[in-house]
Tab-separated table of C-alpha atoms and ligand atoms in Angstrom:
chain	number	residue	atom	x	y	z
A	1	MET	CA	35.052	-107.257	90.923
A	2	ARG	CA	33.457	-104.133	92.172
A	3	LYS	CA	29.606	-104.360	92.126
A	4	PRO	CA	27.445	-101.193	91.838
A	5	ILE	CA	26.547	-99.908	95.140
A	6	LEU	CA	23.199	-98.771	96.384
A	7	ALA	CA	23.444	-96.731	99.456
A	8	ILE	CA	20.434	-96.050	102.037
A	9	VAL	CA	20.613	-92.778	103.452
A	10	GLY	CA	18.395	-91.034	105.786
A	11	ARG	CA	18.077	-89.407	109.392
A	12	PRO	CA	17.867	-91.952	112.080
A	13	ASN	CA	14.979	-94.148	112.613
A	14	VAL	CA	13.230	-93.811	109.439
A	15	GLY	CA	13.802	-97.496	109.064
A	16	LYS	CA	16.804	-97.867	106.917
A	17	SER	CA	18.051	-101.110	108.749
A	18	THR	CA	14.652	-102.631	108.226
A	19	LEU	CA	14.636	-101.768	104.534
A	20	PHE	CA	18.256	-103.037	104.504
A	21	ASN	CA	17.241	-106.386	105.829
A	22	ARG	CA	14.290	-106.393	103.594
A	23	ILE	CA	16.725	-106.192	100.786
A	24	VAL	CA	19.436	-108.577	101.707
A	25	GLY	CA	16.881	-111.044	102.842
A	26	GLY	CA	18.029	-111.554	106.267
A	27	ARG	CA	18.544	-110.488	109.827
A	28	ALA	CA	21.907	-109.242	109.045
A	29	ALA	CA	21.950	-105.839	110.592
A	30	VAL	CA	20.973	-105.309	114.180
A	31	VAL	CA	17.530	-103.372	114.504
A	32	GLU	CA	16.780	-101.919	117.920
A	33	ALA	CA	14.162	-99.642	118.770
A	34	GLN	CA	16.584	-96.907	120.202
A	35	PRO	CA	17.205	-94.344	117.223
A	36	GLY	CA	20.521	-94.179	115.628
A	37	VAL	CA	21.476	-97.699	116.837
A	38	THR	CA	23.064	-98.823	113.296
A	39	ARG	CA	26.404	-97.238	113.880
A	40	ASP	CA	28.846	-98.144	111.171
A	41	ARG	CA	28.187	-98.609	107.560
A	42	ILE	CA	27.210	-102.189	106.773
A	43	HIS	CA	27.752	-103.726	103.554
A	44	ARG	CA	25.907	-106.844	102.117
A	45	GLU	CA	25.493	-108.438	99.092
A	46	ALA	CA	22.181	-108.587	97.209
A	47	GLU	CA	20.196	-109.230	93.942
A	48	TRP	CA	17.373	-107.815	92.358
A	49	ALA	CA	16.057	-108.918	88.613
A	50	GLY	CA	19.235	-110.570	88.075
A	51	VAL	CA	21.406	-107.598	88.957
A	52	PRO	CA	24.023	-108.383	91.526
A	53	PHE	CA	24.867	-105.184	93.704
A	54	THR	CA	26.160	-104.148	97.026
A	55	VAL	CA	23.734	-102.262	99.311
A	56	VAL	CA	24.938	-100.216	102.144
A	57	ASP	CA	23.185	-99.056	105.261
A	58	THR	CA	24.829	-95.854	106.377
A	59	GLY	CA	23.744	-95.834	109.872
A	60	GLY	CA	22.085	-92.411	109.598
A	61	ILE	CA	23.003	-88.811	108.774
A	62	ALA	CA	22.385	-87.706	112.608
A	63	THR	CA	22.305	-83.956	112.762
A	64	VAL	CA	22.622	-83.467	116.284
A	65	GLY	CA	26.264	-82.612	117.828
A	66	ASP	CA	27.413	-85.391	119.860
A	67	ASP	CA	30.653	-87.210	118.953
A	68	MET	CA	28.905	-90.412	118.017
A	69	ALA	CA	26.614	-88.647	115.667
A	70	ALA	CA	29.546	-86.924	114.073
A	71	ARG	CA	31.167	-90.199	113.456
A	72	VAL	CA	28.202	-91.499	112.124
A	73	THR	CA	27.767	-88.817	109.703
A	74	ALA	CA	30.964	-89.316	108.286
A	75	GLN	CA	30.072	-92.444	107.837
A	76	ALA	CA	27.274	-91.506	105.790
A	77	ARG	CA	29.070	-89.192	103.742
A	78	ARG	CA	31.597	-91.892	102.653
A	79	ALA	CA	28.965	-93.925	101.813
A	80	ILE	CA	27.645	-91.484	99.617
A	81	GLU	CA	30.721	-91.155	97.771
A	82	GLU	CA	30.921	-94.501	97.129
A	83	ALA	CA	27.490	-95.076	96.046
A	84	ASP	CA	26.264	-95.156	92.482
A	85	VAL	CA	22.684	-94.673	93.518
A	86	ILE	CA	21.302	-93.147	96.552
A	87	LEU	CA	18.230	-94.411	98.149
A	88	PHE	CA	16.813	-91.355	100.379
A	89	LEU	CA	14.606	-92.906	103.094
A	90	LEU	CA	11.969	-90.824	104.731
A	91	ASP	CA	9.115	-91.612	107.152
A	92	GLY	CA	5.791	-91.110	105.941
A	93	GLY	CA	4.526	-91.218	109.562
A	94	SER	CA	6.205	-88.579	110.884
A	95	GLY	CA	6.234	-86.285	107.515
A	96	LEU	CA	9.099	-83.963	106.363
A	97	LEU	CA	11.174	-82.740	109.360
A	98	PRO	CA	14.098	-80.312	109.365
A	99	GLU	CA	16.796	-82.825	109.578
A	100	ASP	CA	15.362	-84.357	106.375
A	101	HIS	CA	16.031	-80.967	104.678
A	102	GLU	CA	19.607	-81.238	105.870
A	103	VAL	CA	20.210	-84.596	104.385
A	104	ALA	CA	18.542	-83.484	100.997
A	105	GLU	CA	21.330	-80.546	101.049
A	106	ILE	CA	24.123	-83.018	101.390
A	107	LEU	CA	22.471	-85.162	98.626
A	108	ARG	CA	22.229	-82.547	96.444
A	109	ARG	CA	25.755	-81.833	96.602
A	110	ALA	CA	26.597	-85.226	95.991
A	111	ALA	CA	25.444	-84.986	92.570
A	112	LYS	CA	24.356	-88.868	92.310
A	113	PRO	CA	21.186	-90.426	91.240
A	114	VAL	CA	18.606	-90.282	94.347
A	115	ILE	CA	15.421	-92.082	94.764
A	116	VAL	CA	12.875	-90.913	97.153
A	117	ALA	CA	11.234	-93.368	99.364
A	118	VAL	CA	8.723	-92.825	101.927
A	119	ASN	CA	8.554	-95.782	104.573
A	120	LYS	CA	6.002	-96.628	107.102
A	121	VAL	CA	3.262	-96.603	104.589
A	122	ASP	CA	2.096	-99.787	106.073
A	123	ARG	CA	-1.607	-99.414	104.197
A	124	PHE	CA	-2.061	-98.589	100.705
A	125	ASP	CA	-5.873	-98.260	100.896
A	126	GLN	CA	-5.482	-94.942	102.485
A	127	PRO	CA	-4.301	-91.453	100.795
A	128	LEU	CA	-0.582	-91.853	100.567
A	129	PRO	CA	1.449	-89.532	102.655
A	130	THR	CA	3.998	-88.889	99.538
A	131	ALA	CA	2.825	-85.472	98.280
A	132	GLU	CA	4.774	-83.130	100.735
A	133	PHE	CA	8.027	-85.088	100.007
A	134	TYR	CA	7.874	-84.064	96.541
A	135	GLU	CA	9.338	-80.518	97.526
A	136	LEU	CA	12.502	-82.110	97.932
A	137	GLY	CA	12.946	-81.931	94.309
A	138	PHE	CA	14.268	-85.446	93.970
A	139	GLY	CA	11.273	-86.582	91.739
A	140	GLU	CA	8.348	-88.667	92.529
A	141	PRO	CA	8.690	-90.463	96.013
A	142	ILE	CA	7.874	-94.234	96.134
A	143	PRO	CA	5.814	-95.191	99.213
A	144	LEU	CA	6.558	-98.268	100.973
A	145	SER	CA	6.479	-100.241	104.081
A	146	ALA	CA	9.840	-102.035	104.862
A	147	ARG	CA	8.365	-103.615	107.951
A	148	GLU	CA	5.198	-105.058	105.755
A	149	GLY	CA	7.536	-105.713	102.755
A	150	LEU	CA	4.909	-103.691	100.917
A	151	ASN	CA	6.171	-102.050	97.351
A	152	VAL	CA	9.850	-102.799	98.175
A	153	GLY	CA	9.921	-104.715	94.923
A	154	ASP	CA	8.854	-101.723	93.037
A	155	LEU	CA	11.493	-99.676	94.558
A	156	LEU	CA	14.100	-102.008	93.659
A	157	ASP	CA	12.970	-101.973	90.240
A	158	GLU	CA	13.709	-98.360	90.053
A	159	ALA	CA	17.024	-98.582	91.911
A	160	VAL	CA	18.325	-101.376	89.678
A	161	ALA	CA	17.368	-99.444	86.565
A	162	LEU	CA	19.410	-96.599	87.861
A	163	LEU	CA	22.639	-98.714	88.818
A	164	PRO	CA	25.644	-98.693	85.994
A	165	ARG	CA	25.875	-101.648	83.952
A	166	ASP	CA	28.703	-101.220	81.938
A	167	GLU	CA	31.321	-103.947	81.360
A	168	ALA	CA	33.193	-103.052	84.239
A	169	TRP	CA	30.461	-104.476	86.687
A	170	THR	CA	29.869	-107.812	84.863
A	171	GLY	CA	32.974	-109.725	85.924
A	172	ASP	CA	35.540	-109.014	83.374
A	173	ALA	CA	38.756	-109.456	85.590
A	174	ALA	CA	40.547	-106.669	83.636
A	175	GLU	CA	38.284	-104.344	85.228
A	176	GLU	CA	38.563	-105.343	88.643
A	177	PRO	CA	39.199	-102.130	90.902
A	178	THR	CA	43.070	-101.900	91.848
A	179	SER	CA	43.364	-102.271	95.518
A	180	VAL	CA	45.862	-99.710	97.074
A	181	ALA	CA	47.360	-100.023	100.583
A	182	ILE	CA	48.902	-96.757	101.783
A	183	ILE	CA	51.601	-97.338	104.033
A	184	GLY	CA	54.404	-95.835	105.896
A	185	ARG	CA	55.681	-94.580	109.330
A	186	PRO	CA	53.279	-92.252	111.433
A	187	ASN	CA	53.258	-88.832	110.305
A	188	VAL	CA	54.588	-89.329	106.835
A	189	GLY	CA	51.008	-88.084	105.636
A	190	LYS	CA	49.264	-91.240	104.798
A	191	SER	CA	45.905	-89.795	105.624
A	192	SER	CA	46.655	-86.612	104.125
A	193	LEU	CA	47.532	-88.188	100.982
A	194	LEU	CA	44.366	-90.441	101.008
A	195	ASN	CA	42.364	-87.233	101.452
A	196	ALA	CA	44.137	-85.608	98.695
A	197	LEU	CA	43.625	-88.446	96.344
A	198	LEU	CA	39.768	-88.641	97.267
A	199	GLY	CA	39.871	-85.012	96.609
A	200	GLU	CA	37.764	-83.903	99.712
A	201	GLU	CA	38.100	-82.237	102.954
A	202	ARG	CA	39.860	-84.711	105.942
A	203	VAL	CA	36.983	-86.615	107.287
A	204	ILE	CA	37.403	-86.479	111.012
A	205	VAL	CA	36.690	-89.778	112.651
A	206	SER	CA	36.596	-89.898	116.592
A	207	ASP	CA	38.041	-92.034	118.762
A	208	ALA	CA	35.775	-92.285	121.608
A	209	ALA	CA	37.073	-94.959	124.014
A	210	GLY	CA	35.918	-98.527	123.001
A	211	THR	CA	34.920	-97.779	119.538
A	212	THR	CA	37.469	-99.891	117.761
A	213	ARG	CA	36.230	-99.984	114.195
A	214	ASP	CA	36.781	-102.754	111.506
A	215	ALA	CA	38.729	-102.122	108.455
A	216	VAL	CA	36.801	-99.628	106.040
A	217	ASP	CA	37.563	-99.726	102.489
A	218	THR	CA	37.392	-96.767	100.415
A	219	PHE	CA	36.191	-96.897	96.804
A	220	LEU	CA	37.082	-94.172	94.113
A	221	ALA	CA	36.136	-94.236	90.652
A	222	ARG	CA	38.348	-92.220	88.177
A	223	GLY	CA	37.899	-92.280	84.560
A	224	GLU	CA	37.871	-95.925	83.600
A	225	ARG	CA	39.643	-97.034	86.386
A	226	ARG	CA	38.360	-98.186	90.054
A	227	TYR	CA	40.153	-98.172	92.965
A	228	VAL	CA	39.972	-99.447	96.477
A	229	PHE	CA	42.082	-97.810	99.255
A	230	ILE	CA	42.424	-100.634	102.003
A	231	ASP	CA	41.617	-100.356	105.403
A	232	THR	CA	41.380	-96.434	105.400
A	233	ALA	CA	39.820	-96.149	108.975
A	234	GLY	CA	43.066	-97.369	110.340
A	235	ILE	CA	44.862	-94.686	108.468
A	236	ARG	CA	42.421	-91.842	109.573
A	237	ARG	CA	42.394	-93.000	113.237
A	238	LYS	CA	46.218	-93.421	113.272
A	239	SER	CA	46.826	-90.051	112.191
A	240	ARG	CA	44.688	-88.674	114.990
A	241	ILE	CA	46.041	-90.603	117.953
A	242	SER	CA	49.736	-90.817	116.036
A	243	GLU	CA	50.169	-94.184	117.671
A	244	PRO	CA	53.527	-95.569	117.741
A	245	ILE	CA	54.410	-98.553	115.332
A	246	GLU	CA	53.647	-101.177	117.664
A	247	ARG	CA	52.491	-104.618	117.107
A	248	TYR	CA	48.963	-103.659	116.489
A	249	SER	CA	49.604	-101.154	113.911
A	250	VAL	CA	52.292	-103.440	112.208
A	251	GLN	CA	49.925	-106.267	112.108
A	252	ARG	CA	47.205	-103.938	110.523
A	253	ALA	CA	49.479	-102.743	107.744
A	254	GLN	CA	50.715	-106.147	107.031
A	255	LYS	CA	47.067	-107.436	106.565
A	256	ALA	CA	46.414	-104.541	104.405
A	257	ILE	CA	49.559	-105.050	102.326
A	258	SER	CA	48.569	-108.714	101.915
A	259	ARG	CA	45.099	-107.791	100.490
A	260	ALA	CA	46.506	-105.054	97.976
A	261	ASP	CA	47.508	-104.952	94.395
A	262	VAL	CA	49.801	-102.067	95.073
A	263	ALA	CA	51.281	-100.733	98.283
A	264	LEU	CA	51.843	-96.969	98.259
A	265	LEU	CA	54.610	-96.536	100.623
A	266	VAL	CA	54.772	-92.927	101.600
A	267	LEU	CA	58.237	-91.489	102.791
A	268	ASP	CA	58.744	-88.013	104.254
A	269	ALA	CA	60.967	-85.708	102.161
A	270	VAL	CA	62.481	-84.180	105.228
A	271	ASP	CA	63.363	-87.250	107.137
A	272	GLY	CA	64.510	-89.270	104.038
A	273	VAL	CA	64.576	-92.973	104.196
A	274	THR	CA	64.799	-94.302	107.399
A	275	ALA	CA	65.369	-97.740	108.952
A	276	GLN	CA	61.689	-98.099	109.801
A	277	ASP	CA	60.839	-97.219	106.023
A	278	GLN	CA	63.110	-99.986	104.836
A	279	ARG	CA	61.425	-102.436	107.078
A	280	ILE	CA	57.943	-101.661	105.557
A	281	ALA	CA	59.235	-101.654	102.245
A	282	GLY	CA	60.701	-105.384	102.979
A	283	TRP	CA	57.126	-106.283	104.001
A	284	ALA	CA	55.568	-105.290	100.651
A	285	GLU	CA	58.660	-106.940	98.879
A	286	GLU	CA	58.089	-110.062	100.840
A	287	ALA	CA	54.368	-110.023	100.139
A	288	GLY	CA	54.927	-109.710	96.511
A	289	ARG	CA	52.964	-106.524	96.245
A	290	ALA	CA	53.626	-104.072	93.547
A	291	ILE	CA	55.465	-100.962	95.099
A	292	VAL	CA	55.097	-97.139	94.378
A	293	LEU	CA	56.952	-95.123	96.316
A	294	VAL	CA	55.712	-91.639	97.284
A	295	VAL	CA	58.115	-88.821	98.583
A	296	ASN	CA	55.730	-86.501	100.689
A	297	LYS	CA	56.229	-83.041	101.804
A	298	TRP	CA	57.658	-81.945	98.743
A	299	ASP	CA	56.817	-78.444	99.774
A	300	LEU	CA	58.960	-78.379	102.827
A	301	VAL	CA	62.230	-79.189	100.597
A	302	GLU	CA	64.488	-76.449	99.326
A	303	LYS	CA	64.920	-77.196	95.959
A	304	SER	CA	67.653	-76.596	93.416
A	305	SER	CA	68.056	-78.242	89.925
A	306	ASP	CA	69.431	-81.548	90.763
A	307	THR	CA	67.469	-81.997	94.069
A	308	MET	CA	65.053	-84.494	92.780
A	309	ASP	CA	68.006	-86.547	91.276
A	310	ARG	CA	69.662	-86.448	94.523
A	311	TYR	CA	66.493	-87.739	96.098
A	312	ARG	CA	66.439	-90.830	93.625
A	313	GLU	CA	69.681	-91.627	94.214
A	314	ALA	CA	69.269	-91.939	97.982
A	315	ILE	CA	66.278	-93.908	97.423
A	316	ARG	CA	68.041	-96.423	95.039
A	317	ARG	CA	70.655	-96.573	97.663
A	318	GLU	CA	68.559	-97.165	100.513
A	319	LEU	CA	65.727	-99.044	98.903
A	320	GLY	CA	67.660	-100.766	96.385
A	321	PHE	CA	65.873	-104.137	97.079
A	322	VAL	CA	62.668	-102.278	95.529
A	323	GLY	CA	64.768	-100.442	92.821
A	324	TYR	CA	61.744	-101.281	90.342
A	325	ALA	CA	59.431	-99.099	92.270
A	326	PRO	CA	58.432	-95.877	90.423
A	327	VAL	CA	58.909	-92.626	92.746
A	328	VAL	CA	56.688	-89.934	93.025
A	329	PHE	CA	57.326	-86.526	94.439
A	330	LEU	CA	54.258	-84.638	95.896
A	331	SER	CA	52.929	-82.741	98.381
A	332	ALA	CA	49.836	-83.939	99.929
A	333	ARG	CA	49.350	-80.556	101.744
A	334	THR	CA	49.444	-78.248	98.712
A	335	GLY	CA	48.405	-80.987	96.397
A	336	GLN	CA	51.142	-80.531	94.159
A	337	ARG	CA	51.310	-83.480	91.929
A	338	VAL	CA	49.044	-85.506	93.832
A	339	SER	CA	47.394	-86.432	90.792
A	340	SER	CA	50.445	-87.911	89.237
A	341	VAL	CA	50.078	-91.094	91.751
A	342	PHE	CA	47.311	-92.247	89.687
A	343	PRO	CA	49.362	-93.195	86.531
A	344	ALA	CA	52.005	-94.759	88.765
A	345	ILE	CA	49.548	-96.822	90.489
A	346	ASP	CA	47.893	-97.904	87.144
A	347	ARG	CA	51.159	-98.680	85.724
A	348	ALA	CA	52.133	-100.731	88.492
A	349	ARG	CA	48.701	-102.775	88.466
A	350	ASP	CA	49.286	-103.448	85.048
A	351	GLU	CA	52.639	-104.659	85.213
A	352	PHE	CA	51.896	-106.742	88.335
A	353	ALA	CA	49.295	-108.302	86.348
A	354	ARG	CA	51.159	-108.794	82.984
A	355	ARG	CA	51.408	-112.141	81.239
A	356	VAL	CA	54.092	-112.292	78.461
A	357	PRO	CA	53.684	-115.114	75.695
A	358	THR	CA	55.612	-118.260	76.536
A	359	ALA	CA	57.530	-118.241	73.039
A	360	GLU	CA	58.982	-114.970	73.622
A	361	LEU	CA	59.896	-115.821	77.246
A	362	ASN	CA	61.984	-118.702	76.084
A	363	ARG	CA	63.406	-116.977	73.212
A	364	LEU	CA	64.501	-113.970	75.369
A	365	LEU	CA	65.928	-116.522	78.024
A	366	GLN	CA	67.841	-118.587	75.536
A	367	ASP	CA	69.392	-115.420	74.038
A	368	ALA	CA	70.439	-114.333	77.826
A	369	PHE	CA	71.950	-117.764	78.600
A	370	LEU	CA	73.814	-117.210	75.248
A	371	ALA	CA	74.913	-113.909	75.625
A	372	THR	CA	76.184	-114.118	79.303
A	373	PRO	CA	76.606	-118.082	80.025
A	374	PRO	CA	76.159	-118.968	83.548
A	375	PRO	CA	79.532	-119.500	85.369
A	376	SER	CA	80.778	-123.005	85.541
A	377	ASP	CA	80.887	-125.089	88.791
A	378	ARG	CA	83.730	-127.794	88.856
A	379	GLY	CA	82.948	-128.169	85.051
A	380	ARG	CA	78.843	-128.033	85.589
A	381	ARG	CA	76.851	-125.406	84.190
A	382	LEU	CA	73.486	-124.272	84.683
A	383	LYS	CA	71.394	-125.335	81.558
A	384	LEU	CA	67.932	-124.032	80.659
A	385	LEU	CA	65.692	-126.615	79.224
A	386	TYR	CA	62.428	-124.613	79.086
A	387	ALA	CA	60.593	-121.652	80.880
A	388	THR	CA	56.844	-120.585	81.508
A	389	GLN	CA	55.047	-118.053	83.381
A	390	ALA	CA	53.397	-119.573	86.105
A	391	ALA	CA	51.746	-116.669	87.547
A	392	VAL	CA	50.855	-113.078	87.718
A	393	ARG	CA	50.499	-110.620	90.460
A	394	PRO	CA	53.344	-110.848	90.901
A	395	PRO	CA	54.686	-112.095	87.454
A	396	THR	CA	56.251	-115.478	88.551
A	397	PHE	CA	58.497	-117.621	86.225
A	398	VAL	CA	59.508	-121.018	86.585
A	399	LEU	CA	62.689	-122.067	84.741
A	400	PHE	CA	63.101	-125.695	84.282
A	401	VAL	CA	67.168	-126.234	84.633
A	402	ASN	CA	69.276	-129.241	84.901
A	403	ASP	CA	70.286	-128.142	88.615
A	404	PRO	CA	68.981	-125.247	90.451
A	405	GLU	CA	72.194	-125.411	92.879
A	406	LEU	CA	74.124	-124.154	90.008
A	407	ALA	CA	72.272	-120.909	89.926
A	408	THR	CA	74.330	-117.906	91.668
A	409	ASN	CA	72.252	-115.012	93.053
A	410	ALA	CA	74.155	-112.923	90.437
A	411	TYR	CA	72.919	-114.918	87.785
A	412	ARG	CA	69.619	-114.675	88.990
A	413	ARG	CA	69.719	-111.027	89.204
A	414	TYR	CA	71.108	-110.971	85.602
A	415	LEU	CA	68.020	-113.116	84.541
A	416	GLU	CA	65.577	-110.868	86.251
A	417	ASN	CA	67.408	-107.858	84.623
A	418	GLN	CA	66.895	-109.313	81.105
A	419	LEU	CA	63.276	-109.969	81.847
A	420	ARG	CA	62.945	-106.308	83.085
A	421	ARG	CA	64.896	-104.763	79.850
A	422	ALA	CA	62.103	-106.978	77.728
A	423	TRP	CA	59.069	-106.246	79.234
A	424	GLY	CA	59.664	-103.553	82.024
A	425	PHE	CA	57.631	-104.856	85.076
A	426	VAL	CA	57.957	-101.407	86.185
A	427	GLY	CA	56.516	-101.451	90.208
A	428	THR	CA	56.113	-105.086	90.503
A	429	PRO	CA	58.621	-107.688	91.923
A	430	VAL	CA	59.281	-110.575	89.561
A	431	ARG	CA	59.722	-113.879	90.986
A	432	ILE	CA	61.998	-116.648	89.482
A	433	ILE	CA	61.895	-119.985	90.299
A	434	LEU	CA	64.336	-122.746	89.344
A	435	ARG	CA	63.146	-126.412	89.214
A	436	ARG	CA	64.979	-129.563	88.219
A	437	ARG	CA	64.236	-131.343	85.094
A	438	GLU	CA	66.231	-133.929	83.544
A	439	ALA	CA	67.145	-133.574	79.994
A	440	ARG	CA	65.914	-136.341	77.638
B	1	GDP	P1	17.122	-96.689	111.182
B	1	GDP	O1	17.566	-95.891	112.406
B	1	GDP	O2	16.690	-95.562	110.108
B	1	GDP	O3	17.830	-97.563	110.700
B	1	GDP	O4	15.540	-97.213	111.540
B	1	GDP	P2	15.077	-98.839	111.969
B	1	GDP	O5	15.159	-99.501	110.794
B	1	GDP	O6	15.920	-99.044	113.019
B	1	GDP	O7	13.514	-98.611	112.164
B	1	GDP	C1	13.075	-97.372	113.123
B	1	GDP	C2	11.954	-98.085	113.541
B	1	GDP	O8	10.880	-97.923	112.659
B	1	GDP	C3	12.118	-99.363	114.271
B	1	GDP	O9	11.109	-99.296	115.277
B	1	GDP	C4	11.092	-100.189	113.213
B	1	GDP	O10	10.543	-101.473	113.700
B	1	GDP	C5	10.358	-99.058	112.581
B	1	GDP	N1	9.943	-99.318	111.261
B	1	GDP	C6	10.805	-99.679	110.048
B	1	GDP	N2	9.907	-99.944	109.053
B	1	GDP	C7	8.709	-99.445	109.135
B	1	GDP	C8	7.642	-99.510	108.539
B	1	GDP	O11	7.370	-100.014	107.339
B	1	GDP	N3	6.285	-99.480	109.123
B	1	GDP	C9	6.374	-99.093	110.618
B	1	GDP	N4	4.910	-98.720	110.752
B	1	GDP	N5	7.415	-99.056	111.301
B	1	GDP	C10	8.619	-99.252	110.646
B	2	GDP	P1	49.890	-90.272	109.186
B	2	GDP	O1	50.295	-90.374	110.166
B	2	GDP	O2	50.836	-90.771	108.017
B	2	GDP	O3	48.739	-90.386	108.421
B	2	GDP	O4	50.023	-88.632	108.665
B	2	GDP	P2	49.158	-87.342	108.189
B	2	GDP	O5	48.383	-87.460	107.113
B	2	GDP	O6	48.302	-87.431	109.681
B	2	GDP	O7	50.210	-86.066	108.493
B	2	GDP	C1	51.084	-85.946	109.423
B	2	GDP	C2	51.359	-84.473	109.599
B	2	GDP	O8	52.148	-84.038	108.344
B	2	GDP	C3	50.352	-83.567	109.645
B	2	GDP	O9	50.469	-82.426	110.610
B	2	GDP	C4	50.013	-83.133	108.327
B	2	GDP	O10	49.335	-81.975	108.078
B	2	GDP	C5	51.388	-82.822	107.819
B	2	GDP	N1	51.706	-83.363	106.320
B	2	GDP	C6	51.140	-84.227	105.511
B	2	GDP	N2	51.493	-84.228	104.464
B	2	GDP	C7	52.051	-82.954	103.977
B	2	GDP	C8	52.845	-82.279	102.939
B	2	GDP	O11	52.600	-82.550	102.052
B	2	GDP	N3	53.582	-81.035	103.412
B	2	GDP	C9	53.559	-80.783	104.625
B	2	GDP	N4	54.246	-79.437	104.777
B	2	GDP	N5	52.951	-81.488	105.745
B	2	GDP	C10	52.316	-82.388	105.467
């Protein structure tokens, strides 16, 4: 379940980390005297007035031009995109600085609810230095002292009141965000696709030596649906240094797949399906994730009336073991048909989590056994006693039979096809498990 997100944004040294620690009630983020030491975003769970939410320390929107500062700025921009409510923190001691105006400009473009808070107001028995912050145009500034804990409660009251609170936030499993892993060989266009899906300019993430970053998940809300793209920092970085598929990136991709509902496997239209594509598809299939195939760089393909059909044909041939995966043809570069990825993801995710009624399942399978009886093996024949759907994600069916050894692979495939004919299961693997059960 995705909780609403409150992001603390501001130039370095205004006290974001100090406030963050106050809100999460611990010493979670490292606070050092040196300006701008909190680098990457830190997420923590918090709760106020019975409302759970996620608070994000952005590490600061730095406006000076060194490489690390640019990185941190990218992080802050990301956090702003994810956020439901932005807490714009300022320093009452220093007053309004030009950098504050720059941050304000970024926030105005974000078009999100913004609360202006003026920190380091350690004494409330003196005139409050909030007047000049009005001119930022985000409404009445709230004075507080993060260090002394003054007025932080009032601030949180305001913030929580602005957090979205529709059903999606309150634990309905159907409203969980769909987690998506974008996978594929280097250079097929994974990061281009991610950026196209997010509808933004590419965010450049620098790779200064020794700044290994952990997985960064990127949230996106679109209509009623919510998505979380898994480990996107890895994708972005990979595109920058175009690292070969070596052990590190293999592990990384596999880990991302294991956390995903849907694996978006990106193929390069110019290269066609390669052995490495087959391997990567195999990981997703073995992990039992839903799969959507994306044929990217469609802008580079000379098209005639049957080009798409020929591609489909080739994919069915080369990636037959994920024949259930829908195929989307697009160009991350031109944006052509990029938006059609979302319905494909939605469908795959829904089918991945589909539960079928037990009575219908048994009726269907009994009919299937009658229509095409299993082959007999020295006079013995597979008999179905009862079936049940044991799990979703992916749909997993347990068939209680007289003797699982009697089932041939061909017959298993036949049964899977019958399930798919009845219910589709587009985009998701279907597992069939046979268990021995003595007939009464
Ligand atoms: P960040 O870089 O924006 O995350 O800022 P920090 O949380 O690291 O704080 C920067 C400096 O301001 C630190 O030395 C803090 O101790 C100090 N600071 C933070 N909050 C307050 C406050 O409410 N009052 C005063 N006087 N100092 C504060
Ligand atoms: P990644 O390594 O899979 O993340 O791939 P990138 O997103 O970095 O893309 C690799 C190269 O392919 C870059 O030069 C992109 O500009 C280019 N590229 C990505 N998508 C497309 C596309 O749809 N059409 C064309 N012509 N080039 C693309």
